[in-house]
Amino acid sequence: MALTDEIKQQIQQGYRDVLAGKEVRARYGQRLMIAEIARYMGDITENDGQRTSPASACVVEAGTGTGKTLAYLIAAIPVAKALGKTLVISTATVALQDQIVLKDLPDLRKHSNMDFSWTLAKGRGRYLCMSRLEARLHDEGNGDSDTMPLFLLDGPKGEEPGTRAFFEEMLASYGSREWDGDRDHWPEQIPDDVWRQVTTDHRQCTNRHCSYFDSCAFFDARKDLDDADIVVANHDLVLADLALGGGAILPEPENALFIFDEAHHLPDKALNHFAASVPLNSTRQWLKQLSQALTKMQPFLAPGTQATKTLDRISGASREVDQVLTRVYDEAEQNTGWEFNEERRTAQWRYPEGALPEALAELSAEARIATANLVRHLGALADELQGAFDERKDHEIDRDTAEAWYPVIGSFHSRAEDQLRLWVAWCEQGEAKPTDNETESDEADGDGAAKKRTGYKSPAPARWAVRQRWDHAEDITLYSSPVLADSLLYSRLWSRAYGSVLTSATLTALGRFDRLRARAGLPESSRYLVVPSSFRYGEMATVEVPAMSIMPTDDAFTDALVERLPDLWAGEKATLVLFTSRRQMQQVRDALAPEYPDLIITQDDMAKGEVLRQHCSRVDEGRPSVLFGVASFAEGIDLPGKYLHHVVITRLPFSVPDDPIEASLAEWVTQRGGNPFMEITVPDASIKLVQAVGRLLRTEQDTGRVTILDRRIIARRYGQLLLDALPPFRRVIEY
């Protein structure tokens, strides 16, 4: 659809209105980004609403200060509305998701004449389930409750003091509408083990048959999804929808224009989403819980009914799974070259090229058959229970029994399906085959096209095992993961979406888009743009590499940090020190904290928000503050102006060498005649380093300095590549 004069006028006028309304100046980079996205969307050709032009994406790297969100909203909303497509904006973090919904979209509508509606989409597991909350409160201290099976999976009660009072407060807040049931909107962080007790998933939810359906937080949040012009989602939800075939939760990809903000997270999110694992002993314990639940359910079912027969089949299938898991455990325990780390009491074993020993491969095939059998029978029982909700038909199961047991069986069914994914992945031979909802035609149209397009065969999946020892128990967990997300994303997303825009401050590695193009499987016809920054880097900050005789690879490096850091933060009001090792961070803190009381805060001392609040409070009071952090603080914090003036990078952020997915990728690159260090390790480190350095300058008024204590950045051949990929700060290098 060529951009009409009317659409161009809407975009231009909308931008002028926002600038005038907010009394801000136009930014060159922002204008460039608006024009690029509008042109890309205008170049998509269609016939009767279906894209006819080749699959493509628009990739825009734009640093802090560009105003990315406003740029893509201004450009995309008029085009999406003219096309009749839903604009799906996907973020990696809840914080950005809430910012777009609560600030950016209301701001745009307030200051422009654009007319649009929007809604927020999160997964079911982010919302309160009133049915489970009521059951939890009812069962507290009521051991013989009929709904007791709901909590067989929750572990012992009373682990959290005041739990009942907490749940009562939750009920009161939701009932009075002070809280909307969204986990992320509760005033304090809710621990995972507590939240699991009051939320649900699609397997346990009885949907319209639930007595709380009309007041359900999840369905209340979804009411506007079909009618909204803009849906704000997150990467995990988009991937979950694609795994279900697309269009199950969000609009179908063919009818959507996607904007992926924080897009550098998307390939790794995809890998995590399609990974699978099975803890062997924990699963055997879970099978005991299943057996207990079936025994408790038996009296509620009439003898000789289909449901009773299915119950017997589940019991038999469960015993078969238990037997094969015992044999898998024995085989893995006895015939694997475990080498234990004494400190963590864990050992990891990766299977080179994903190839399993013959005995383990045969047992995996048995486990796949047995688990598939269990999944089938649990699914049949769930269907039987669900059928009881239909009041138009006579049924062997009464409705009260169905309401009590459907969520329980649904939960068991869901977990069994998760286990089956691992065994299916462990039984695949050669190249990755279609997963879950992919068909052979999907592979031909999608994965095959991706392989042809990129000119190489996809690597075999990574397969590994981890053995853990505790004081009174141990377990072996089996894992599988794709090594690259290229084929998955191409076949499920890029080849189907009407249009896709990817943006972030860090999409290039060493100044090139090659890494993202390969890992995300971006189509050949994609277009790429790096938006120039409005920051005057050379005037605003320096990057300094002081003289140090100790390298990070030396044993004495921790002692060298303890000696050097006080000189670096002396005279500074706000310093961030970034480590690549949590253990090293704690060692340095323990050595320096007694001498510098009330100065150092580590990110492990308390919740992230409280750490940042205390840091800012100290600075506001005129006291110096030093933050110690690891990877998540190198990317996910925003401390503008006086709250951060000095970033100290203790060590170049090279990835951990024992990561099995990275090791499998390196193995594959080596087989192809490549250099894994230069093709994977250095580009990955470059992105992390740019993100870390990006903590310093958040506005055009900020100033400060970056100190890098890792001399490899000037002493090694690759160091110059890393240095040149940083923003053009004024350099101060000591020799």
XYZ file of C-alpha atoms in Angstrom:
735
model
C 0.000 0.000 0.000
C 1.656 3.178 -1.151
C 1.591 5.972 1.413
C -1.210 8.306 0.385
C -0.957 12.062 0.818
C -3.657 11.781 3.474
C -1.636 9.319 5.570
C 1.542 11.382 5.168
C -0.401 14.442 6.310
C -1.740 12.593 9.365
C 1.791 11.556 10.358
C 3.288 15.006 9.814
C 0.441 16.836 11.548
C 0.444 14.380 14.437
C 4.150 14.974 14.987
C 3.767 18.762 14.816
C 0.885 18.656 17.287
C 2.819 16.577 19.813
C 5.895 18.810 19.598
C 3.754 21.908 20.106
C 1.644 20.355 22.856
C 4.627 19.171 24.845
C 6.716 22.235 23.959
C 9.703 20.201 22.774
C 11.975 20.486 19.759
C 11.958 18.054 16.871
C 14.843 15.560 17.023
C 16.664 14.685 13.838
C 16.968 10.991 14.782
C 13.301 10.803 15.701
C 12.221 12.307 12.372
C 14.502 9.869 10.554
C 12.950 6.927 12.410
C 9.381 8.094 11.692
C 10.157 8.397 7.985
C 11.882 4.990 7.774
C 9.046 3.100 9.493
C 6.345 4.874 7.440
C 8.204 4.140 4.181
C 8.678 0.494 5.125
C 4.989 0.026 5.886
C 3.983 1.922 2.765
C 6.140 -0.361 0.603
C 4.255 -3.509 1.655
C 2.006 -4.628 -1.189
C -1.273 -6.445 -0.626
C -4.230 -8.021 -2.321
C -7.567 -8.234 -0.520
C -5.867 -7.592 2.825
C -3.145 -10.227 2.378
C 0.506 -9.274 1.967
C 1.838 -10.032 -1.523
C 5.336 -8.552 -1.170
C 8.167 -10.786 0.139
C 8.481 -11.206 3.896
C 10.567 -8.409 5.377
C 11.251 -6.501 8.574
C 12.322 -2.945 9.355
C 15.192 -2.881 11.861
C 16.014 0.431 13.546
C 18.749 0.877 16.128
C 18.155 4.105 18.041
C 19.976 5.037 21.214
C 18.823 6.723 24.398
C 17.392 10.159 23.768
C 15.933 9.378 20.339
C 12.348 9.101 21.545
C 11.787 5.699 19.934
C 8.316 5.082 21.339
C 6.831 8.316 20.004
C 8.549 7.758 16.640
C 7.082 4.322 15.995
C 3.646 5.279 17.333
C 3.402 8.394 15.150
C 4.523 6.446 12.067
C 2.594 3.215 12.543
C -0.829 4.185 13.909
C -2.130 6.014 10.781
C -0.810 3.273 8.470
C -2.231 0.420 10.579
C -5.643 2.092 10.753
C -5.678 2.738 6.988
C -4.851 -0.934 6.369
C -7.373 -2.211 8.897
C -4.601 -4.077 10.732
C -4.070 -4.318 14.482
C -0.862 -2.687 15.719
C 0.778 -5.106 18.179
C 3.496 -3.486 20.281
C 5.640 -6.026 22.103
C 8.182 -5.258 24.837
C 10.615 -7.392 26.823
C 9.881 -5.815 30.207
C 6.766 -5.072 32.234
C 8.153 -1.605 33.032
C 8.175 -0.529 29.370
C 4.814 -2.197 28.749
C 3.249 -0.150 31.556
C 5.008 3.020 30.393
C 3.522 2.673 26.900
C 0.009 1.962 28.221
C -0.064 4.450 31.086
C 2.059 7.298 29.714
C 3.066 7.229 26.042
C -0.286 6.346 24.434
C -2.347 8.727 26.622
C 0.227 11.466 25.923
C -0.006 10.943 22.166
C -3.796 10.997 22.153
C -3.875 14.086 24.376
C -1.460 16.127 22.238
C -2.553 15.040 18.768
C -5.728 14.733 16.741
C -5.130 11.030 16.210
C -8.067 8.844 17.159
C -7.155 5.361 18.353
C -7.920 2.846 21.088
C -5.580 0.511 22.898
C -5.529 -2.349 25.378
C -2.967 -4.250 27.410
C -2.422 -7.975 26.865
C -0.616 -10.146 29.403
C -0.596 -13.876 29.944
C -3.181 -15.522 32.189
C -0.515 -16.266 34.771
C -0.102 -12.535 35.537
C -3.683 -12.306 36.827
C -5.482 -13.350 39.995
C -7.835 -16.350 39.752
C -10.713 -15.673 42.156
C -11.725 -19.322 42.153
C -8.291 -20.389 43.371
C -8.092 -17.544 45.893
C -11.453 -18.518 47.372
C -10.452 -22.186 47.478
C -7.156 -21.319 49.125
C -8.877 -19.312 51.854
C -11.514 -22.034 52.288
C -8.913 -24.776 52.611
C -6.665 -22.915 55.059
C -6.688 -25.196 58.075
C -9.452 -27.342 56.592
C -7.666 -30.569 55.841
C -10.655 -32.632 54.686
C -11.982 -30.138 52.131
C -13.378 -31.555 48.898
C -11.210 -29.094 46.969
C -8.053 -30.156 48.767
C -6.597 -31.665 45.556
C -6.241 -28.147 44.166
C -3.279 -27.685 46.440
C -1.548 -31.017 46.248
C 0.943 -29.244 43.994
C 1.558 -26.300 46.280
C 3.766 -27.954 48.852
C 3.384 -27.683 52.641
C 1.164 -24.949 53.974
C 2.241 -22.331 56.460
C 5.666 -21.802 54.885
C 4.974 -18.079 54.605
C 3.955 -16.468 57.927
C 0.781 -14.434 57.679
C -0.228 -16.098 54.414
C -3.923 -16.170 55.291
C -3.914 -12.479 56.205
C -2.135 -11.727 52.944
C -4.744 -13.607 50.898
C -7.558 -11.875 52.792
C -5.980 -8.507 52.010
C -5.741 -9.550 48.360
C -9.436 -10.495 48.320
C -10.467 -7.198 49.948
C -8.363 -5.115 47.547
C -9.766 -6.877 44.501
C -13.327 -6.753 45.804
C -13.120 -2.993 46.431
C -11.497 -2.426 43.010
C -8.426 -0.871 44.644
C -6.465 -3.567 42.789
C -7.207 -4.888 39.294
C -5.887 -8.417 39.897
C -2.699 -7.804 37.889
C 0.315 -9.213 39.721
C 2.495 -6.377 38.455
C 0.163 -3.780 39.976
C 0.273 -5.172 43.537
C 2.154 -2.656 45.738
C 4.832 -5.159 46.791
C 6.592 -7.975 44.991
C 4.650 -11.250 45.390
C 6.927 -14.326 45.734
C 6.469 -16.933 43.002
C 5.499 -19.713 45.416
C 2.725 -17.535 46.896
C 1.460 -16.276 43.538
C 1.247 -19.782 42.081
C -1.438 -20.578 44.649
C -3.831 -17.892 43.370
C -3.321 -17.887 39.601
C -4.109 -20.406 36.889
C -3.320 -21.394 33.309
C -5.410 -22.302 30.279
C -5.436 -25.984 31.267
C -6.940 -25.323 34.696
C -9.297 -22.457 33.836
C -12.957 -23.448 33.430
C -13.568 -20.301 31.378
C -17.243 -19.319 31.047
C -18.229 -22.194 33.328
C -16.468 -20.570 36.312
C -18.776 -18.896 38.829
C -16.378 -15.935 38.883
C -16.246 -15.493 35.110
C -18.122 -12.159 35.145
C -15.659 -10.680 37.646
C -12.510 -12.391 36.297
C -9.436 -10.140 36.193
C -7.998 -11.934 33.173
C -11.123 -11.872 31.023
C -11.897 -8.326 32.136
C -8.473 -7.286 30.816
C -9.166 -9.123 27.532
C -12.571 -7.584 26.746
C -11.172 -4.881 24.493
C -8.658 -7.082 22.675
C -10.709 -7.725 19.521
C -11.800 -4.116 19.053
C -8.624 -2.202 19.998
C -6.515 -0.494 17.332
C -3.380 -1.143 19.401
C -2.542 -4.163 21.562
C 0.408 -3.750 23.931
C 1.858 -7.181 24.695
C 5.248 -8.670 25.564
C 7.645 -10.977 23.754
C 6.695 -14.018 25.870
C 3.002 -13.606 25.089
C 3.679 -13.181 21.356
C 5.795 -16.346 21.360
C 3.169 -18.252 23.362
C 0.538 -17.235 20.814
C 2.765 -18.318 17.923
C 3.336 -21.695 19.613
C -0.454 -22.146 19.614
C -0.545 -21.428 15.877
C -0.999 -17.645 15.997
C -4.296 -15.876 16.558
C -5.173 -17.883 19.674
C -4.481 -15.014 22.070
C -3.425 -12.083 19.888
C -4.561 -11.137 16.365
C -3.391 -13.511 13.636
C 0.074 -12.507 12.378
C -1.348 -11.984 8.865
C -3.653 -9.279 10.262
C -1.110 -7.548 12.474
C 1.655 -5.002 12.193
C 4.196 -5.883 14.887
C 6.558 -3.486 16.630
C 9.141 -5.222 18.804
C 10.642 -2.738 21.240
C 13.685 -4.001 23.180
C 13.996 -6.340 20.173
C 17.511 -7.515 21.079
C 15.843 -9.844 23.626
C 13.645 -11.605 21.065
C 16.015 -14.401 19.861
C 16.914 -15.454 23.421
C 13.273 -15.263 24.500
C 12.416 -17.558 21.597
C 15.091 -20.055 22.640
C 13.782 -20.085 26.212
C 10.230 -20.495 25.009
C 11.001 -23.570 22.919
C 13.370 -25.160 25.439
C 12.250 -28.113 27.574
C 13.388 -29.887 30.727
C 12.487 -32.811 32.988
C 13.824 -33.231 36.555
C 13.740 -37.009 36.934
C 13.317 -37.520 40.697
C 11.040 -34.485 41.063
C 8.861 -35.893 38.296
C 8.640 -39.217 40.126
C 7.497 -37.314 43.242
C 4.950 -35.529 41.067
C 3.675 -38.905 39.847
C 3.064 -39.858 43.500
C 1.010 -36.681 43.905
C -0.932 -37.659 40.783
C -1.608 -41.092 42.295
C -2.837 -39.482 45.551
C -5.131 -37.167 43.594
C -6.598 -40.064 41.605
C -7.264 -42.015 44.810
C -9.028 -39.007 46.314
C -11.043 -38.476 43.128
C -12.215 -42.083 42.795
C -15.214 -41.836 45.222
C -16.663 -38.912 43.244
C -17.026 -41.024 40.068
C -19.672 -43.689 39.585
C -18.307 -47.223 39.003
C -18.209 -48.410 35.409
C -18.393 -44.940 33.861
C -16.045 -43.775 31.133
C -14.354 -41.391 33.572
C -13.648 -44.238 36.022
C -12.136 -46.337 33.233
C -10.001 -43.365 32.185
C -8.871 -42.970 35.796
C -7.631 -46.568 35.748
C -5.795 -45.957 32.457
C -4.072 -42.894 33.943
C -2.927 -44.974 36.931
C -1.443 -47.605 34.629
C 0.237 -45.015 32.395
C 1.639 -43.233 35.462
C 3.271 -46.460 36.694
C 4.847 -47.010 33.263
C 6.313 -43.483 33.269
C 7.660 -43.987 36.799
C 9.387 -47.229 35.813
C 11.074 -45.780 32.744
C 12.171 -42.651 34.656
C 13.876 -44.889 37.209
C 15.835 -46.580 34.415
C 16.694 -43.239 32.778
C 17.994 -41.944 36.115
C 20.142 -45.030 36.723
C 21.588 -44.862 33.210
C 22.375 -41.131 33.447
C 23.824 -41.451 36.945
C 26.092 -44.421 36.230
C 27.267 -43.757 32.675
C 27.908 -40.008 32.624
C 31.281 -38.396 33.346
C 30.036 -36.132 36.148
C 32.566 -33.651 37.549
C 31.217 -31.899 40.617
C 31.794 -28.311 41.587
C 32.390 -28.623 45.318
C 31.009 -25.182 46.142
C 27.676 -25.576 44.353
C 27.483 -29.371 44.474
C 26.291 -29.462 40.881
C 27.675 -31.113 37.781
C 26.745 -30.535 34.158
C 27.197 -32.767 31.132
C 26.590 -31.607 27.568
C 26.113 -34.145 24.780
C 28.385 -33.035 21.893
C 26.440 -32.248 18.698
C 23.294 -33.214 20.627
C 24.114 -36.913 20.146
C 22.891 -39.156 22.963
C 24.568 -42.452 23.949
C 22.690 -45.386 22.436
C 21.308 -46.689 25.746
C 20.030 -43.257 26.764
C 18.519 -42.671 23.327
C 16.601 -45.966 23.564
C 15.323 -45.124 27.045
C 14.296 -41.649 25.842
C 12.190 -43.276 23.130
C 10.495 -45.429 25.776
C 9.918 -42.373 27.975
C 8.394 -40.537 25.025
C 5.887 -43.339 24.352
C 4.979 -43.727 28.039
C 4.592 -39.976 28.618
C 2.541 -39.528 25.432
C 0.233 -42.262 26.739
C -0.142 -40.442 30.070
C -0.807 -37.126 28.301
C -3.494 -38.737 26.135
C -5.390 -40.248 29.075
C -5.145 -37.089 31.213
C -6.485 -35.123 28.243
C -9.371 -37.547 27.889
C -10.273 -37.168 31.578
C -10.070 -33.352 31.297
C -12.486 -33.556 28.330
C -14.843 -35.755 30.350
C -14.866 -33.233 33.204
C -15.315 -30.302 30.859
C -18.289 -32.017 29.246
C -20.074 -31.926 32.585
C -20.315 -28.140 32.326
C -22.738 -28.434 29.416
C -26.122 -28.290 31.102
C -27.929 -29.102 27.864
C -26.726 -32.703 27.998
C -26.934 -35.466 30.574
C -23.548 -36.443 31.868
C -22.047 -39.175 34.053
C -20.188 -36.599 36.178
C -22.059 -34.042 38.263
C -21.157 -30.367 37.862
C -19.811 -29.885 41.424
C -17.334 -32.709 40.906
C -16.310 -31.271 37.547
C -15.766 -27.791 39.028
C -13.619 -29.172 41.844
C -11.524 -31.536 39.731
C -11.189 -29.938 36.294
C -8.450 -27.483 37.414
C -6.588 -30.304 39.162
C -6.561 -32.643 36.173
C -5.855 -29.689 33.877
C -2.753 -28.876 35.913
C -1.505 -32.483 35.754
C -2.235 -32.580 32.017
C -0.299 -29.357 31.416
C 2.757 -30.574 33.308
C 2.706 -33.927 31.534
C 2.650 -32.076 28.203
C 5.711 -30.091 29.296
C 7.520 -33.342 30.065
C 6.540 -34.796 26.709
C 8.158 -31.811 24.932
C 11.520 -32.824 26.395
C 11.230 -36.454 25.316
C 10.106 -35.456 21.811
C 13.105 -33.109 21.554
C 15.467 -35.821 22.817
C 14.173 -38.301 20.256
C 14.535 -36.045 17.201
C 17.181 -37.219 14.778
C 19.415 -35.002 12.675
C 18.165 -31.518 11.974
C 15.382 -30.017 14.004
C 11.967 -31.199 12.882
C 8.738 -29.226 13.161
C 7.686 -28.762 16.787
C 4.309 -28.695 18.482
C 1.939 -27.078 16.020
C 4.229 -27.071 12.978
C 3.379 -29.465 10.169
C 5.488 -30.842 7.363
C 4.161 -28.094 5.107
C 5.167 -25.544 7.756
C 8.676 -26.898 7.554
C 8.714 -26.726 3.780
C 7.283 -23.217 3.651
C 8.977 -21.862 6.750
C 12.007 -23.681 8.104
C 13.049 -24.850 4.657
C 12.813 -21.334 3.333
C 14.826 -20.091 6.291
C 17.605 -22.607 5.649
C 17.658 -21.873 1.936
C 17.584 -18.168 2.675
C 20.474 -18.188 5.133
C 22.571 -20.647 3.161
C 23.315 -23.141 5.931
C 21.766 -26.004 7.829
C 20.476 -25.265 11.292
C 22.558 -26.660 14.155
C 21.379 -29.718 16.064
C 19.520 -28.913 19.287
C 21.577 -28.555 22.458
C 21.056 -31.426 24.882
C 22.507 -31.570 28.361
C 21.982 -32.893 31.883
C 22.554 -31.325 35.294
C 23.038 -33.349 38.470
C 22.410 -31.582 41.781
C 23.165 -32.749 45.298
C 21.541 -31.492 48.475
C 21.966 -32.622 52.080
C 19.313 -35.350 51.896
C 18.484 -35.728 48.213
C 19.720 -35.342 44.676
C 18.265 -35.086 41.204
C 19.230 -35.194 37.556
C 17.488 -32.765 35.191
C 17.529 -33.317 31.433
C 17.402 -30.321 29.065
C 16.919 -29.565 25.394
C 16.942 -26.255 23.543
C 17.247 -25.007 19.988
C 20.662 -23.422 19.453
C 19.408 -20.704 17.105
C 15.914 -19.234 16.918
C 16.255 -18.325 13.232
C 14.040 -21.033 11.734
C 11.493 -20.820 14.551
C 11.061 -17.071 14.176
C 11.118 -17.124 10.391
C 8.514 -19.856 9.978
C 6.174 -18.740 12.748
C 6.541 -14.966 12.620
C 8.424 -13.158 9.841
C 7.007 -15.251 6.993
C 3.441 -14.724 8.264
C 3.301 -11.218 9.753
C 1.867 -8.464 7.575
C 4.766 -6.288 8.730
C 7.355 -6.164 11.526
C 9.470 -3.391 13.028
C 12.329 -4.189 15.416
C 13.905 -1.439 17.492
C 16.286 -1.105 20.428
C 19.318 0.869 21.502
C 21.516 -2.201 20.899
C 20.795 -4.198 17.755
C 24.209 -4.022 16.095
C 27.279 -5.909 17.308
C 30.656 -4.428 16.399
C 28.771 -1.933 14.249
C 26.974 -4.566 12.111
C 23.521 -6.207 12.090
C 24.929 -9.647 11.148
C 24.489 -11.155 14.608
C 20.824 -10.157 14.878
C 20.103 -11.176 11.267
C 21.470 -14.684 11.890
C 20.000 -15.279 15.356
C 16.555 -13.911 14.572
C 16.336 -15.407 11.060
C 15.350 -12.066 9.538
C 14.135 -12.204 5.909
C 16.467 -11.247 3.048
C 14.308 -8.275 2.065
C 14.635 -6.629 5.491
C 15.900 -3.064 5.772
C 18.257 -1.717 8.429
C 18.928 1.735 9.870
C 21.146 3.099 12.628
C 19.709 6.397 13.815
C 22.439 8.915 14.702
C 22.400 9.946 18.351
C 21.579 13.451 19.489
C 24.185 13.124 22.249
C 27.497 15.021 21.914
C 29.432 12.095 23.293
C 32.895 13.636 23.010
C 31.833 16.626 25.100
C 29.615 14.779 27.567
C 31.801 11.899 28.770
C 35.130 10.116 28.711
C 35.994 6.431 28.538
C 39.103 5.724 30.600
C 41.380 2.692 30.749
C 43.757 3.184 33.694
C 47.123 1.474 33.975
C 46.850 -1.870 35.792
C 49.413 -4.637 35.968
C 46.823 -7.334 36.784
C 44.587 -8.913 34.132
C 41.081 -10.254 34.967
C 42.325 -13.765 34.170
C 44.894 -13.520 37.011
C 44.082 -14.945 40.457
C 45.010 -11.629 42.080
C 42.438 -9.594 40.124
C 39.881 -9.518 42.976
C 42.549 -8.118 45.324
C 43.498 -5.559 42.662
C 39.860 -4.420 42.492
C 39.702 -4.037 46.267
C 42.802 -1.849 46.117
C 41.775 0.243 43.090
C 38.049 0.922 43.484
C 38.221 3.394 46.418
C 40.465 5.684 44.348
C 37.978 5.543 41.475
C 34.912 6.502 43.479
C 36.729 9.109 45.605
C 35.142 12.504 45.067
C 32.186 11.043 43.156
C 28.583 11.362 44.358
C 27.073 8.494 42.337
C 29.008 5.484 41.044
C 27.910 2.193 39.483
C 30.403 -0.683 39.586
C 29.518 -3.568 37.262
C 30.816 -7.120 37.748
C 30.449 -10.216 35.576
C 30.554 -12.552 38.589
C 28.171 -12.345 41.545
C 30.710 -14.165 43.696
C 33.438 -11.644 42.889
C 31.033 -8.766 43.579
C 30.311 -10.166 47.035
C 34.011 -10.773 47.765
C 34.896 -7.170 46.881
C 31.935 -5.848 48.901
C 32.913 -7.929 51.956
C 36.484 -6.605 51.762
C 35.533 -2.932 51.369
C 32.278 -2.522 53.306
C 33.856 -2.377 56.818
C 36.144 0.453 55.729
C 33.356 2.291 53.869
C 30.169 1.874 55.951
C 26.910 3.178 54.463
C 28.505 3.686 51.050
C 28.120 0.437 49.084
C 24.771 -1.115 48.130
C 24.738 -4.338 46.088
C 21.827 -5.388 43.919
C 21.406 -8.471 46.129
C 20.812 -6.478 49.313
C 17.100 -5.965 48.622
C 14.553 -5.746 45.814
C 15.773 -3.890 42.744
C 13.386 -0.955 43.174
C 14.399 -0.485 46.810
C 18.120 -0.611 45.932
C 17.644 2.194 43.407
C 15.416 4.181 45.782
C 18.023 4.062 48.552
C 20.773 5.036 46.133
C 18.811 8.057 44.868
C 17.851 9.014 48.423
C 21.512 9.144 49.467
C 22.381 11.306 46.474
C 19.436 13.644 47.216
C 20.771 14.052 50.767
C 24.182 15.018 49.402
C 25.839 11.768 50.486
C 27.959 9.646 48.112
C 26.572 6.272 46.998
C 28.200 3.335 45.233
C 26.059 0.671 43.555
C 27.479 -2.808 42.931
C 25.657 -4.838 40.259
C 25.909 -7.673 37.759
C 24.290 -8.279 34.360
C 20.737 -7.081 35.097
C 22.071 -3.734 36.360
C 24.182 -3.405 33.216
C 21.024 -3.122 31.151
C 17.888 -2.568 33.145
C 18.364 0.577 35.227
C 17.792 4.253 34.490
C 19.652 6.766 36.666
C 19.661 10.148 34.893
C 21.495 13.312 35.878
C 23.050 13.496 39.329
C 22.086 9.909 40.166
C 24.929 8.455 38.091
C 28.166 10.156 37.118
C 30.653 7.287 36.950
C 30.311 3.739 35.549
C 33.124 1.322 36.430
C 33.315 -1.868 34.341
C 35.504 -4.338 36.178
C 35.711 -6.955 33.443
C 34.700 -7.354 29.795
C 31.330 -9.171 29.737
C 32.300 -12.373 27.954
C 29.665 -15.109 28.306
C 30.168 -17.989 30.735
C 32.087 -20.755 28.897
C 29.975 -23.587 30.356
C 26.655 -22.384 28.943
C 25.482 -25.474 26.988
C 23.586 -23.534 24.291
C 26.545 -21.233 23.620
C 28.895 -24.248 23.654
C 26.697 -26.054 21.108
C 26.624 -22.954 18.916
C 30.416 -22.660 19.125
C 30.741 -26.336 18.205
C 28.558 -25.767 15.127
C 30.516 -22.675 14.052
C 33.770 -24.631 14.375
C 32.380 -27.457 12.214
C 31.622 -24.875 9.523
C 35.230 -23.669 9.604
C 34.481 -20.533 11.616
C 36.079 -18.961 14.688
C 33.570 -19.125 17.565
C 35.425 -16.561 19.647
C 35.371 -13.905 16.942
C 31.948 -14.856 15.539
C 30.058 -15.365 18.809
C 31.939 -14.389 21.953
C 33.283 -10.997 20.875
C 30.044 -9.733 19.227
C 28.035 -10.868 22.276
C 30.457 -9.075 24.592
C 30.234 -5.961 22.416
C 26.459 -5.740 22.845
C 26.688 -6.220 26.619
C 29.479 -3.640 26.877
C 27.496 -1.047 24.904
C 24.492 -1.709 27.159
C 26.627 -1.274 30.281
C 28.155 1.959 29.026
C 24.653 3.117 28.095
C 23.768 3.441 31.808
C 25.812 6.669 31.997
C 24.097 9.137 29.648
C 20.297 9.123 29.839
C 19.526 12.728 28.814
C 21.244 15.370 26.678
C 22.280 17.206 29.856
C 24.086 14.269 31.489
C 27.867 14.117 31.851
C 30.272 11.659 33.405
C 32.905 9.029 32.792
C 33.271 5.316 32.135
C 36.258 3.443 33.555
C 37.185 0.028 32.148
C 39.531 -1.955 34.395
C 39.987 -4.825 31.951
C 43.233 -4.089 30.075
C 42.363 -6.665 27.417
C 40.403 -3.911 25.700
C 43.716 -2.375 24.627
C 46.084 -5.346 24.969
C 44.269 -7.850 22.755
C 43.563 -7.737 19.024
C 39.785 -7.909 19.553
C 39.926 -5.090 22.116
C 40.068 -2.396 19.458
C 36.857 -3.779 17.908
C 35.108 -3.528 21.277
C 36.444 -0.031 21.906
C 35.429 1.215 18.461
C 31.876 -0.140 18.923
C 31.341 2.111 21.963
C 29.840 5.593 21.578
C 32.497 8.136 20.536
C 33.455 9.255 24.041
C 36.708 11.126 24.491
C 39.281 8.431 25.286
C 41.780 8.583 28.144
C 44.058 5.544 27.989
C 47.050 5.057 30.288
C 49.951 2.911 29.167
